[in-house]
Amino acid sequence: MVFSYNKLWKLLIDKQMMRKDLMSMTSITSTTMAKMTKGLPVSMDVLGRICDALHVNIGDIVDYVGKPQND
């Protein structure tokens, strides 16, 4: 499965936040952040913590893109 977190990255820019700021606010590990950077799935718990921290809905931070072409 492939996800797009482009909405999240844009939201961080709009809020003048860096990824490390988000990691601090939500206790997200660097491994989880790397997964998100690559468009890989992360747990609903992580997405929920991000939504809580940024006061947004899940659709405001992630889109489901589909399966990778090589599957």
Short mmCIF file of C-alpha atoms in Angstrom, two decimals:
data_model
loop_
_atom_site.label_atom_id
_atom_site.label_comp_id
_atom_site.label_asym_id
_atom_site.label_seq_id
_atom_site.Cartn_x
_atom_site.Cartn_y
_atom_site.Cartn_z
CA MET A 1 0.00 0.00 0.00
CA VAL A 2 1.16 3.49 -0.78
CA PHE A 3 0.06 6.62 1.03
CA SER A 4 0.69 10.28 0.37
CA TYR A 5 1.49 12.49 3.32
CA ASN A 6 1.89 15.58 1.11
CA LYS A 7 -1.02 17.25 2.89
CA LEU A 8 0.80 16.81 6.19
CA TRP A 9 4.05 18.25 4.84
CA LYS A 10 2.19 21.26 3.42
CA LEU A 11 0.35 21.74 6.71
CA LEU A 12 3.66 21.77 8.56
CA ILE A 13 4.97 24.43 6.17
CA ASP A 14 1.81 26.49 6.63
CA LYS A 15 2.21 26.28 10.41
CA GLN A 16 5.93 27.07 10.11
CA MET A 17 6.81 23.79 11.78
CA MET A 18 9.59 21.36 11.06
CA ARG A 19 9.26 17.59 11.09
CA LYS A 20 11.33 17.44 14.27
CA ASP A 21 8.74 19.73 15.92
CA LEU A 22 5.99 17.28 15.00
CA MET A 23 8.08 14.39 16.30
CA SER A 24 8.49 16.17 19.64
CA MET A 25 4.79 17.01 19.93
CA THR A 26 3.61 13.49 19.15
CA SER A 27 6.44 11.19 20.32
CA ILE A 28 6.85 9.86 16.77
CA THR A 29 10.14 8.04 16.23
CA SER A 30 12.56 8.81 13.44
CA THR A 31 11.78 5.37 12.00
CA THR A 32 8.08 6.20 11.76
CA MET A 33 8.87 9.59 10.23
CA ALA A 34 11.08 7.84 7.65
CA LYS A 35 8.20 5.52 6.75
CA MET A 36 5.93 8.51 6.23
CA THR A 37 8.56 10.24 4.09
CA LYS A 38 8.62 7.13 1.86
CA GLY A 39 4.81 6.98 1.67
CA LEU A 40 4.57 3.78 3.69
CA PRO A 41 1.71 2.99 6.06
CA VAL A 42 1.96 3.88 9.74
CA SER A 43 -0.34 2.93 12.60
CA MET A 44 -3.67 4.60 13.20
CA ASP A 45 -2.34 5.52 16.65
CA VAL A 46 0.39 7.63 15.04
CA LEU A 47 -2.07 9.29 12.68
CA GLY A 48 -4.40 9.95 15.60
CA ARG A 49 -1.63 11.60 17.61
CA ILE A 50 -0.79 13.82 14.65
CA CYS A 51 -4.45 14.78 14.21
CA ASP A 52 -4.73 15.63 17.91
CA ALA A 53 -1.53 17.69 17.92
CA LEU A 54 -2.43 19.67 14.79
CA HIS A 55 -6.19 19.83 15.46
CA VAL A 56 -7.09 18.30 12.09
CA ASN A 57 -8.95 15.30 10.70
CA ILE A 58 -7.13 12.31 9.20
CA GLY A 59 -8.15 13.32 5.67
CA ASP A 60 -6.29 16.58 6.20
CA ILE A 61 -2.94 14.81 6.52
CA VAL A 62 -2.97 11.60 4.45
CA ASP A 63 -4.33 10.19 1.19
CA TYR A 64 -4.44 6.56 0.09
CA VAL A 65 -2.70 6.33 -3.27
CA GLY A 66 -3.01 2.60 -3.96
CA LYS A 67 -0.81 -0.40 -4.38
CA PRO A 68 2.73 -0.07 -5.74
CA GLN A 69 3.09 -0.78 -9.44
CA ASN A 70 5.30 -3.83 -8.83
CA ASP A 71 2.67 -5.76 -6.84
#
